[in-house]
DNA sequence: CACCAGGCCCTAT
DNA sequence: ATAGGGCATGGT
């Protein structure tokens, strides 16, 4: 099975990624858009996307959809705003830690983009509540690093087509990156989005 | 009413 | 190393 052909077929079937994916796959993104993607990467953990939208709207309506603002507001205020996204207590804590890291340790999103992949990935993973998938979401969709994101839908796809037997995150990530041959962040962004879009479609 | 959603951490084997 | 429980909301 040619993985790139799989991508072409999904692309043919769905075209440009829609909905949330339109923003996540937008190239290039403004600073505000990058920050929104980072915030959404935490809010979307094990959450229905509609619920994420409610939380994002709350932040936006209060002028707080920004990393600096999230660093400065009270955690209790943040909790109430992001409540619809579920697991709101832990997510408020995680968000504040993540935003603080990007703003104060990295010097903001533009400087963060310039940090080497290995270093920034390791640092993101050291934060509480940022696992491999969330870290790679941020690296790929916010910082435009060529890392292939593995999630539940990707695993289902691998199983459905029997692409490979080992299902660990690291193995699957290497499998996709090697199979696609080139480290192309734009391709990785669209492909992962299409895998999720297609996975949801299969589910109905 | 029951079950689910793009995760992650902690604890116990 | 790996399985299972907890975290919580709104949709279907």
PDB file of C-alpha atoms (C1' of nucleotides) in Angstrom:
ATOM      1  CA  UNK A   1       0.000   0.000   0.000  1.00  0.00           C
ATOM      2  CA  UNK A   2       1.470   3.305  -1.096  1.00  0.00           C
ATOM      3  CA  UNK A   3       0.932   5.838   1.654  1.00  0.00           C
ATOM      4  CA  UNK A   4       1.195   8.805  -0.662  1.00  0.00           C
ATOM      5  CA  UNK A   5      -1.531   7.309  -2.842  1.00  0.00           C
ATOM      6  CA  UNK A   6      -3.680   7.033   0.275  1.00  0.00           C
ATOM      7  CA  UNK A   7      -3.163  10.748   0.792  1.00  0.00           C
ATOM      8  CA  UNK A   8      -4.052  11.551  -2.810  1.00  0.00           C
ATOM      9  CA  UNK A   9      -7.255   9.547  -2.532  1.00  0.00           C
ATOM     10  CA  UNK A  10      -8.329  11.317   0.644  1.00  0.00           C
ATOM     11  CA  UNK A  11      -7.470  14.639  -0.951  1.00  0.00           C
ATOM     12  CA  UNK A  12      -9.544  13.768  -3.999  1.00  0.00           C
ATOM     13  CA  UNK A  13     -12.442  12.700  -1.793  1.00  0.00           C
ATOM     14  CA  UNK A  14     -12.508  15.673   0.597  1.00  0.00           C
ATOM     15  CA  UNK A  15     -10.558  18.490  -1.046  1.00  0.00           C
ATOM     16  CA  UNK A  16      -9.222  21.197   1.226  1.00  0.00           C
ATOM     17  CA  UNK A  17      -9.689  20.431   4.927  1.00  0.00           C
ATOM     18  CA  UNK A  18     -12.767  22.253   6.259  1.00  0.00           C
ATOM     19  CA  UNK A  19     -14.042  23.425   9.643  1.00  0.00           C
ATOM     20  CA  UNK A  20     -11.410  23.564  12.345  1.00  0.00           C
ATOM     21  CA  UNK A  21      -8.911  22.165   9.898  1.00  0.00           C
ATOM     22  CA  UNK A  22      -9.188  25.202   7.645  1.00  0.00           C
ATOM     23  CA  UNK A  23      -7.433  27.253  10.312  1.00  0.00           C
ATOM     24  CA  UNK A  24      -5.042  24.524  11.394  1.00  0.00           C
ATOM     25  CA  UNK A  25      -3.971  23.917   7.769  1.00  0.00           C
ATOM     26  CA  UNK A  26      -3.822  27.600   6.826  1.00  0.00           C
ATOM     27  CA  UNK A  27      -0.445  28.696   5.471  1.00  0.00           C
ATOM     28  CA  UNK A  28       0.995  31.006   6.499  1.00  0.00           C
ATOM     29  CA  UNK A  29      -0.731  31.920   9.759  1.00  0.00           C
ATOM     30  CA  UNK A  30      -0.757  35.240  11.573  1.00  0.00           C
ATOM     31  CA  UNK A  31       0.564  35.430  15.126  1.00  0.00           C
ATOM     32  CA  UNK A  32      -3.020  35.445  16.434  1.00  0.00           C
ATOM     33  CA  UNK A  33      -3.913  32.368  14.407  1.00  0.00           C
ATOM     34  CA  UNK A  34      -0.848  30.511  15.651  1.00  0.00           C
ATOM     35  CA  UNK A  35      -1.813  31.326  19.223  1.00  0.00           C
ATOM     36  CA  UNK A  36      -5.365  30.116  18.657  1.00  0.00           C
ATOM     37  CA  UNK A  37      -4.076  26.782  17.353  1.00  0.00           C
ATOM     38  CA  UNK A  38      -1.878  26.373  20.432  1.00  0.00           C
ATOM     39  CA  UNK A  39      -4.806  27.092  22.761  1.00  0.00           C
ATOM     40  CA  UNK A  40      -7.082  24.737  20.818  1.00  0.00           C
ATOM     41  CA  UNK A  41      -4.507  21.942  20.937  1.00  0.00           C
ATOM     42  CA  UNK A  42      -5.041  21.684  24.685  1.00  0.00           C
ATOM     43  CA  UNK A  43      -8.791  22.336  24.689  1.00  0.00           C
ATOM     44  CA  UNK A  44      -9.396  19.602  22.132  1.00  0.00           C
ATOM     45  CA  UNK A  45      -7.850  16.852  24.256  1.00  0.00           C
ATOM     46  CA  UNK A  46     -10.528  14.161  24.503  1.00  0.00           C
ATOM     47  CA  UNK A  47     -13.215  16.706  23.680  1.00  0.00           C
ATOM     48  CA  UNK A  48     -15.969  17.164  21.160  1.00  0.00           C
ATOM     49  CA  UNK A  49     -14.961  19.929  18.730  1.00  0.00           C
ATOM     50  CA  UNK A  50     -18.224  21.820  19.266  1.00  0.00           C
ATOM     51  CA  UNK A  51     -17.394  22.094  22.941  1.00  0.00           C
ATOM     52  CA  UNK A  52     -13.981  23.440  22.043  1.00  0.00           C
ATOM     53  CA  UNK A  53     -15.704  26.106  19.943  1.00  0.00           C
ATOM     54  CA  UNK A  54     -17.785  27.235  22.914  1.00  0.00           C
ATOM     55  CA  UNK A  55     -14.652  27.614  25.011  1.00  0.00           C
ATOM     56  CA  UNK A  56     -12.805  29.461  22.241  1.00  0.00           C
ATOM     57  CA  UNK A  57     -15.792  31.805  21.770  1.00  0.00           C
ATOM     58  CA  UNK A  58     -15.804  32.589  25.474  1.00  0.00           C
ATOM     59  CA  UNK A  59     -12.128  33.507  25.327  1.00  0.00           C
ATOM     60  CA  UNK A  60     -12.549  35.513  22.136  1.00  0.00           C
ATOM     61  CA  UNK A  61     -15.608  37.430  23.408  1.00  0.00           C
ATOM     62  CA  UNK A  62     -13.598  38.498  26.420  1.00  0.00           C
ATOM     63  CA  UNK A  63     -10.580  39.483  24.364  1.00  0.00           C
ATOM     64  CA  UNK A  64      -8.543  36.691  25.957  1.00  0.00           C
ATOM     65  CA  UNK A  65      -7.699  34.515  22.955  1.00  0.00           C
ATOM     66  CA  UNK A  66      -3.990  35.201  23.331  1.00  0.00           C
ATOM     67  CA  UNK A  67      -1.116  33.505  25.112  1.00  0.00           C
ATOM     68  CA  UNK A  68      -0.106  36.644  27.012  1.00  0.00           C
ATOM     69  CA  UNK A  69      -3.659  37.184  28.260  1.00  0.00           C
ATOM     70  CA  UNK A  70      -3.967  33.608  29.432  1.00  0.00           C
ATOM     71  CA  UNK A  71      -0.710  33.928  31.334  1.00  0.00           C
ATOM     72  CA  UNK A  72      -1.989  37.035  33.100  1.00  0.00           C
ATOM     73  CA  UNK A  73      -5.567  36.126  34.042  1.00  0.00           C
ATOM     74  CA  UNK A  74      -6.523  34.215  37.184  1.00  0.00           C
ATOM     75  CA  UNK A  75      -6.706  30.454  36.818  1.00  0.00           C
ATOM     76  CA  UNK A  76     -10.230  30.462  38.272  1.00  0.00           C
ATOM     77  CA  UNK A  77     -11.400  32.915  35.619  1.00  0.00           C
ATOM     78  CA  UNK A  78      -9.846  30.750  32.915  1.00  0.00           C
ATOM     79  CA  UNK A  79     -11.561  27.665  34.315  1.00  0.00           C
ATOM     80  CA  UNK A  80     -15.003  29.207  33.936  1.00  0.00           C
ATOM     81  CA  UNK A  81     -14.345  30.379  30.381  1.00  0.00           C
ATOM     82  CA  UNK A  82     -13.104  27.031  29.114  1.00  0.00           C
ATOM     83  CA  UNK A  83     -15.609  24.984  31.098  1.00  0.00           C
ATOM     84  CA  UNK A  84     -17.565  23.728  28.031  1.00  0.00           C
ATOM     85  CA  UNK A  85     -14.484  21.944  26.691  1.00  0.00           C
ATOM     86  CA  UNK A  86     -14.554  19.488  29.602  1.00  0.00           C
ATOM     87  CA  UNK A  87     -11.828  18.527  32.101  1.00  0.00           C
ATOM     88  CA  UNK A  88     -11.709  22.263  32.642  1.00  0.00           C
ATOM     89  CA  UNK A  89      -9.757  22.277  35.903  1.00  0.00           C
ATOM     90  CA  UNK A  90      -6.757  20.368  34.576  1.00  0.00           C
ATOM     91  CA  UNK A  91      -6.976  22.104  31.219  1.00  0.00           C
ATOM     92  CA  UNK A  92      -6.829  25.544  32.827  1.00  0.00           C
ATOM     93  CA  UNK A  93      -3.657  24.552  34.626  1.00  0.00           C
ATOM     94  CA  UNK A  94      -2.157  22.970  31.520  1.00  0.00           C
ATOM     95  CA  UNK A  95      -3.010  25.972  29.374  1.00  0.00           C
ATOM     96  CA  UNK A  96      -1.437  28.431  31.753  1.00  0.00           C
ATOM     97  CA  UNK A  97       1.750  26.350  31.983  1.00  0.00           C
ATOM     98  CA  UNK A  98       1.967  25.985  28.220  1.00  0.00           C
ATOM     99  CA  UNK A  99       1.304  29.675  27.526  1.00  0.00           C
ATOM    100  CA  UNK A 100       3.831  30.675  30.145  1.00  0.00           C
ATOM    101  CA  UNK A 101       6.407  28.422  28.501  1.00  0.00           C
ATOM    102  CA  UNK A 102       5.870  29.851  25.007  1.00  0.00           C
ATOM    103  CA  UNK A 103       5.705  33.468  26.143  1.00  0.00           C
ATOM    104  CA  UNK A 104       8.371  33.560  28.845  1.00  0.00           C
ATOM    105  CA  UNK A 105      10.732  30.689  28.027  1.00  0.00           C
ATOM    106  CA  UNK A 106      10.590  30.889  24.243  1.00  0.00           C
ATOM    107  CA  UNK A 107       9.984  34.619  23.914  1.00  0.00           C
ATOM    108  CA  UNK A 108       6.699  34.275  22.002  1.00  0.00           C
ATOM    109  CA  UNK A 109       5.486  32.252  19.040  1.00  0.00           C
ATOM    110  CA  UNK A 110       7.745  33.819  16.429  1.00  0.00           C
ATOM    111  CA  UNK A 111      10.912  33.016  18.375  1.00  0.00           C
ATOM    112  CA  UNK A 112       9.564  29.620  19.358  1.00  0.00           C
ATOM    113  CA  UNK A 113       9.280  28.727  15.663  1.00  0.00           C
ATOM    114  CA  UNK A 114      13.018  29.252  15.293  1.00  0.00           C
ATOM    115  CA  UNK A 115      13.996  26.828  18.057  1.00  0.00           C
ATOM    116  CA  UNK A 116      15.269  23.458  16.801  1.00  0.00           C
ATOM    117  CA  UNK A 117      12.709  20.674  16.605  1.00  0.00           C
ATOM    118  CA  UNK A 118      14.527  18.374  19.039  1.00  0.00           C
ATOM    119  CA  UNK A 119      14.888  21.011  21.740  1.00  0.00           C
ATOM    120  CA  UNK A 120      11.386  22.443  21.587  1.00  0.00           C
ATOM    121  CA  UNK A 121       9.734  19.022  21.405  1.00  0.00           C
ATOM    122  CA  UNK A 122      11.603  17.868  24.485  1.00  0.00           C
ATOM    123  CA  UNK A 123      10.639  21.025  26.335  1.00  0.00           C
ATOM    124  CA  UNK A 124       6.971  20.751  25.388  1.00  0.00           C
ATOM    125  CA  UNK A 125       6.890  17.127  26.527  1.00  0.00           C
ATOM    126  CA  UNK A 126       8.318  18.104  29.893  1.00  0.00           C
ATOM    127  CA  UNK A 127       5.243  20.241  30.592  1.00  0.00           C
ATOM    128  CA  UNK A 128       2.474  18.631  32.594  1.00  0.00           C
ATOM    129  CA  UNK A 129      -0.461  17.727  30.373  1.00  0.00           C
ATOM    130  CA  UNK A 130       1.430  17.925  27.089  1.00  0.00           C
ATOM    131  CA  UNK A 131       1.920  14.429  25.681  1.00  0.00           C
ATOM    132  CA  UNK A 132       3.257  13.343  22.307  1.00  0.00           C
ATOM    133  CA  UNK A 133       0.146  14.096  20.306  1.00  0.00           C
ATOM    134  CA  UNK A 134      -0.477  17.552  21.737  1.00  0.00           C
ATOM    135  CA  UNK A 135       3.227  18.426  21.424  1.00  0.00           C
ATOM    136  CA  UNK A 136       3.243  17.340  17.784  1.00  0.00           C
ATOM    137  CA  UNK A 137      -0.017  19.200  17.059  1.00  0.00           C
ATOM    138  CA  UNK A 138       1.702  22.353  18.261  1.00  0.00           C
ATOM    139  CA  UNK A 139       4.940  21.608  16.406  1.00  0.00           C
ATOM    140  CA  UNK A 140       3.232  20.783  13.115  1.00  0.00           C
ATOM    141  CA  UNK A 141       0.287  23.184  13.017  1.00  0.00           C
ATOM    142  CA  UNK A 142       1.646  26.139  15.006  1.00  0.00           C
ATOM    143  CA  UNK A 143       5.405  26.012  14.482  1.00  0.00           C
ATOM    144  CA  UNK A 144       5.404  24.389  11.026  1.00  0.00           C
ATOM    145  CA  UNK A 145       7.835  21.629  11.985  1.00  0.00           C
ATOM    146  CA  UNK A 146       7.706  18.487   9.802  1.00  0.00           C
ATOM    147  CA  UNK A 147       6.489  15.963  12.396  1.00  0.00           C
ATOM    148  CA  UNK A 148       3.705  13.520  11.594  1.00  0.00           C
ATOM    149  CA  UNK A 149       0.959  13.550  14.220  1.00  0.00           C
ATOM    150  CA  UNK A 150      -0.329  10.179  15.428  1.00  0.00           C
ATOM    151  CA  UNK A 151      -3.735   9.929  17.033  1.00  0.00           C
ATOM    152  CA  UNK A 152      -6.579   7.484  17.515  1.00  0.00           C
ATOM    153  CA  UNK A 153      -7.856   7.989  13.975  1.00  0.00           C
ATOM    154  CA  UNK A 154      -4.399   7.360  12.537  1.00  0.00           C
ATOM    155  CA  UNK A 155      -4.183   4.120  14.503  1.00  0.00           C
ATOM    156  CA  UNK A 156      -7.578   3.004  13.202  1.00  0.00           C
ATOM    157  CA  UNK A 157      -6.490   3.783   9.658  1.00  0.00           C
ATOM    158  CA  UNK A 158      -3.287   1.771  10.123  1.00  0.00           C
ATOM    159  CA  UNK A 159      -5.290  -1.168  11.444  1.00  0.00           C
ATOM    160  CA  UNK A 160      -7.935  -0.943   8.726  1.00  0.00           C
ATOM    161  CA  UNK A 161      -5.363  -1.149   5.942  1.00  0.00           C
ATOM    162  CA  UNK A 162      -2.941  -3.306   7.900  1.00  0.00           C
ATOM    163  CA  UNK A 163      -0.164  -0.838   7.159  1.00  0.00           C
ATOM    164  CA  UNK A 164       2.170  -2.000   9.923  1.00  0.00           C
ATOM    165  CA  UNK A 165       1.960  -4.170  13.029  1.00  0.00           C
ATOM    166  CA  UNK A 166       3.641  -2.131  15.744  1.00  0.00           C
ATOM    167  CA  UNK A 167       1.337   0.597  16.999  1.00  0.00           C
ATOM    168  CA  UNK A 168       3.545   2.568  19.354  1.00  0.00           C
ATOM    169  CA  UNK A 169       3.588   6.320  18.795  1.00  0.00           C
ATOM    170  CA  UNK A 170       7.267   6.488  17.865  1.00  0.00           C
ATOM    171  CA  UNK A 171       7.075   3.585  15.457  1.00  0.00           C
ATOM    172  CA  UNK A 172       4.000   4.915  13.670  1.00  0.00           C
ATOM    173  CA  UNK A 173       5.459   8.390  13.401  1.00  0.00           C
ATOM    174  CA  UNK A 174       8.652   7.047  11.833  1.00  0.00           C
ATOM    175  CA  UNK A 175       6.604   4.789   9.584  1.00  0.00           C
ATOM    176  CA  UNK A 176       4.608   7.682   8.114  1.00  0.00           C
ATOM    177  CA  UNK A 177       7.570  10.016   7.828  1.00  0.00           C
ATOM    178  CA  UNK A 178       9.717   7.385   6.093  1.00  0.00           C
ATOM    179  CA  UNK A 179       6.907   6.180   3.836  1.00  0.00           C
ATOM    180  CA  UNK A 180       6.133   9.701   2.665  1.00  0.00           C
ATOM    181  CA  UNK A 181       9.800  10.164   1.916  1.00  0.00           C
ATOM    182  CA  UNK A 182       9.989  13.914   2.271  1.00  0.00           C
ATOM    183  CA  UNK A 183       9.797  16.084   5.360  1.00  0.00           C
ATOM    184  CA  UNK A 184       7.057  18.376   4.109  1.00  0.00           C
ATOM    185  CA  UNK A 185       5.082  20.088   6.847  1.00  0.00           C
ATOM    186  CA  UNK A 186       2.320  21.247   4.494  1.00  0.00           C
ATOM    187  CA  UNK A 187       1.758  17.669   3.334  1.00  0.00           C
ATOM    188  CA  UNK A 188       1.821  16.396   6.931  1.00  0.00           C
ATOM    189  CA  UNK A 189      -0.712  19.049   7.995  1.00  0.00           C
ATOM    190  CA  UNK A 190      -3.205  18.209   5.267  1.00  0.00           C
ATOM    191  CA  UNK A 191      -2.726  14.447   5.492  1.00  0.00           C
ATOM    192  CA  UNK A 192      -3.358  14.252   9.216  1.00  0.00           C
ATOM    193  CA  UNK A 193      -6.395  16.521   8.903  1.00  0.00           C
ATOM    194  CA  UNK A 194      -7.817  14.304   6.152  1.00  0.00           C
ATOM    195  CA  UNK A 195      -7.234  11.161   8.201  1.00  0.00           C
ATOM    196  CA  UNK A 196      -9.336  12.600  11.033  1.00  0.00           C
ATOM    197  CA  UNK A 197     -12.012  13.945   8.695  1.00  0.00           C
ATOM    198  CA  UNK A 198     -12.257  10.561   6.994  1.00  0.00           C
ATOM    199  CA  UNK A 199     -12.230   8.729  10.329  1.00  0.00           C
ATOM    200  CA  UNK A 200     -15.190  10.732  11.583  1.00  0.00           C
ATOM    201  CA  UNK A 201     -17.030  10.034   8.344  1.00  0.00           C
ATOM    202  CA  UNK A 202     -16.486   6.266   8.755  1.00  0.00           C
ATOM    203  CA  UNK A 203     -17.966   6.517  12.225  1.00  0.00           C
ATOM    204  CA  UNK A 204     -21.450   7.599  11.235  1.00  0.00           C
TER     205      UNK A 204
ATOM    206  C1'  DC B   1     -30.736   7.442  29.368  1.00  0.00           C
ATOM    207  C1'  DA B   2     -26.214   5.618  27.953  1.00  0.00           C
ATOM    208  C1'  DC B   3     -22.368   6.388  25.465  1.00  0.00           C
ATOM    209  C1'  DC B   4     -18.987   9.119  23.136  1.00  0.00           C
ATOM    210  C1'  DA B   5     -15.192  12.661  21.819  1.00  0.00           C
ATOM    211  C1'  DG B   6      -8.251  13.892  18.026  1.00  0.00           C
ATOM    212  C1'  DG B   7      -5.424  12.930  25.606  1.00  0.00           C
ATOM    213  C1'  DC B   8      -2.735  12.645  29.543  1.00  0.00           C
ATOM    214  C1'  DC B   9      -1.275  11.419  34.184  1.00  0.00           C
ATOM    215  C1'  DC B  10      -0.978   8.408  38.014  1.00  0.00           C
ATOM    216  C1'  DT B  11      -1.095   4.057  40.201  1.00  0.00           C
ATOM    217  C1'  DA B  12      -0.885  -0.768  40.619  1.00  0.00           C
ATOM    218  C1'  DT B  13       0.473  -5.112  38.610  1.00  0.00           C
TER     219       DT B  13
ATOM    220  C1'  DA C   1       6.113  -2.328  30.164  1.00  0.00           C
ATOM    221  C1'  DT C   2       1.258  -2.011  30.310  1.00  0.00           C
ATOM    222  C1'  DA C   3      -3.656  -1.903  31.894  1.00  0.00           C
ATOM    223  C1'  DG C   4      -7.174   0.743  34.258  1.00  0.00           C
ATOM    224  C1'  DG C   5      -9.253   4.695  36.522  1.00  0.00           C
ATOM    225  C1'  DG C   6      -9.962   9.658  36.805  1.00  0.00           C
ATOM    226  C1'  DC C   7     -10.696  14.015  34.792  1.00  0.00           C
ATOM    227  C1'  DA C   8     -16.173  16.787  32.740  1.00  0.00           C
ATOM    228  C1'  DT C   9     -18.736  18.860  29.225  1.00  0.00           C
ATOM    229  C1'  DG C  10     -22.409  18.926  25.592  1.00  0.00           C
ATOM    230  C1'  DG C  11     -23.984  16.069  21.378  1.00  0.00           C
ATOM    231  C1'  DT C  12     -26.406  12.162  19.588  1.00  0.00           C
TER     232       DT C  12
END
